[in-house]
Amino acid sequence: MTRILFLCVANSARSQIAEGLGRALLPASVEVASAGSNPGTLNPASVAVMAEIGFDISGHYSKGLDAVAPETADLIVTLCAEEVCPYVPGHVRRLHWPITDPAVPPGTAITADDLLARFRSAREDIRGRIEALALLLDLPDGLDRA
């Protein structure tokens, strides 16, 4: 069993989308979780854009690092762009996917359509990366995966 942990700051958008897509697109031998260094609240736009493509993450909630045992991860994927990503010390494979946070600060003037477009863009970026990762994780036995 391979354990992948998706990390960002608030665990409200990018890492939640990655967790949902990871569970749907990665092989059954992969356990997927997500967390944030400063957890907030699951963003409703994350739920909406995932529902558009048939994935229900409405039961997800924002979690801190202490809730997911990061030291047990085989691979940690950070999804921060402008922010300082959480760092988990130790010997673990790491990937960094610099994806801009689709959420906007409270009080920012933006239409609902523009907000959803930002979340869709992040979702599709994450989906493409997870699909590529799935191909790498699904190598035939006997090949070096390092």
XYZ file of C-alpha atoms in Angstrom:
146
model
C 0.000 0.000 0.000
C 1.346 3.410 -0.991
C 0.232 6.395 1.086
C 0.086 9.832 -0.561
C -0.499 13.006 1.432
C -1.547 16.208 -0.349
C -0.634 19.359 1.602
C -1.394 23.045 1.343
C -2.025 25.755 3.897
C -5.779 25.813 4.619
C -6.747 22.334 3.351
C -9.864 23.969 1.939
C -9.417 23.931 -1.846
C -6.389 22.518 -3.717
C -5.477 19.689 -1.341
C -9.151 18.755 -0.916
C -9.602 18.607 -4.693
C -6.400 16.545 -4.955
C -7.614 14.146 -2.264
C -10.931 13.633 -4.054
C -9.316 13.164 -7.463
C -6.602 10.972 -6.004
C -9.126 8.611 -4.468
C -10.988 8.408 -7.775
C -8.095 8.218 -10.228
C -5.241 6.438 -8.473
C -4.958 2.659 -8.189
C -6.748 0.927 -5.305
C -3.338 0.190 -3.784
C -2.912 3.905 -3.021
C -4.250 5.480 0.164
C -4.853 9.212 -0.194
C -5.193 11.919 2.462
C -4.892 15.687 2.670
C -4.109 18.259 5.328
C -3.012 21.838 5.870
C -0.559 23.705 8.063
C -3.279 26.180 9.047
C -6.580 24.373 8.364
C -9.638 26.426 7.583
C -13.016 25.289 6.275
C -13.785 23.254 3.167
C -14.503 25.767 0.423
C -17.983 25.276 -1.113
C -16.540 26.036 -4.549
C -14.270 22.983 -4.179
C -17.333 20.844 -3.549
C -19.173 22.429 -6.490
C -16.447 21.921 -9.099
C -15.875 18.335 -8.013
C -19.614 17.618 -8.207
C -19.574 18.950 -11.790
C -17.370 16.010 -12.775
C -19.179 13.429 -10.658
C -17.076 13.358 -7.482
C -18.661 14.045 -4.112
C -16.289 15.611 -1.576
C -19.055 17.188 0.497
C -18.144 14.904 3.401
C -14.547 16.144 3.456
C -13.371 18.564 6.124
C -10.206 20.595 6.671
C -7.589 18.814 8.761
C -4.297 19.768 10.327
C -1.099 17.778 9.986
C -1.611 16.145 13.379
C -4.824 14.507 12.104
C -3.175 12.571 9.251
C 0.111 11.120 10.632
C 2.334 12.689 7.947
C 5.304 10.618 9.088
C 3.599 7.544 7.595
C 3.347 9.011 4.076
C 5.348 7.463 1.243
C 4.885 10.569 -0.913
C 4.041 14.126 0.100
C 2.710 16.452 -2.590
C 2.622 20.155 -1.737
C 0.248 22.355 -3.727
C 1.258 25.876 -2.670
C 2.212 28.640 -5.072
C 2.430 32.040 -3.381
C 2.261 30.774 0.208
C 4.840 28.988 2.326
C 4.061 25.293 2.004
C 3.884 23.052 5.021
C 7.036 21.011 5.531
C 7.140 17.603 7.134
C 10.653 16.591 8.179
C 11.971 13.135 7.523
C 12.961 10.876 4.679
C 10.006 10.827 2.286
C 9.517 11.283 -1.437
C 8.284 14.764 -2.229
C 6.656 16.491 -5.172
C 5.794 20.167 -5.384
C 2.956 21.258 -7.626
C 2.824 25.106 -7.516
C -0.875 25.671 -8.130
C -2.321 29.098 -7.442
C -4.934 29.135 -4.691
C -8.301 29.529 -6.453
C -9.919 31.022 -3.338
C -10.087 34.779 -2.999
C -9.804 36.777 0.220
C -13.101 37.686 1.892
C -14.546 40.903 0.524
C -12.848 40.531 -2.871
C -15.132 41.600 -5.711
C -15.502 38.600 -8.010
C -18.495 37.077 -9.747
C -19.607 33.563 -8.870
C -18.829 32.491 -12.446
C -15.296 33.878 -12.244
C -14.733 32.184 -8.892
C -15.899 28.827 -10.250
C -13.669 29.317 -13.300
C -10.670 29.720 -10.976
C -11.592 26.515 -9.128
C -12.175 24.625 -12.391
C -8.756 25.677 -13.641
C -7.102 24.449 -10.432
C -9.103 21.205 -10.604
C -8.021 20.495 -14.176
C -4.385 21.284 -13.398
C -4.495 18.901 -10.438
C -6.358 16.253 -12.441
C -3.702 16.278 -15.173
C -0.921 15.879 -12.634
C -2.716 13.056 -10.802
C -3.372 11.245 -14.091
C 0.373 11.447 -14.851
C 1.186 10.275 -11.332
C -1.209 7.340 -11.736
C 0.750 6.180 -14.776
C 3.965 6.247 -12.762
C 2.422 4.365 -9.848
C 1.034 1.711 -12.171
C 4.397 0.518 -13.488
C 4.656 -3.227 -14.095
C 6.399 -5.276 -11.391
C 10.160 -5.462 -11.717
C 10.699 -1.874 -12.843
C 12.534 0.556 -10.617
C 10.035 3.088 -9.281
C 12.626 5.333 -7.633
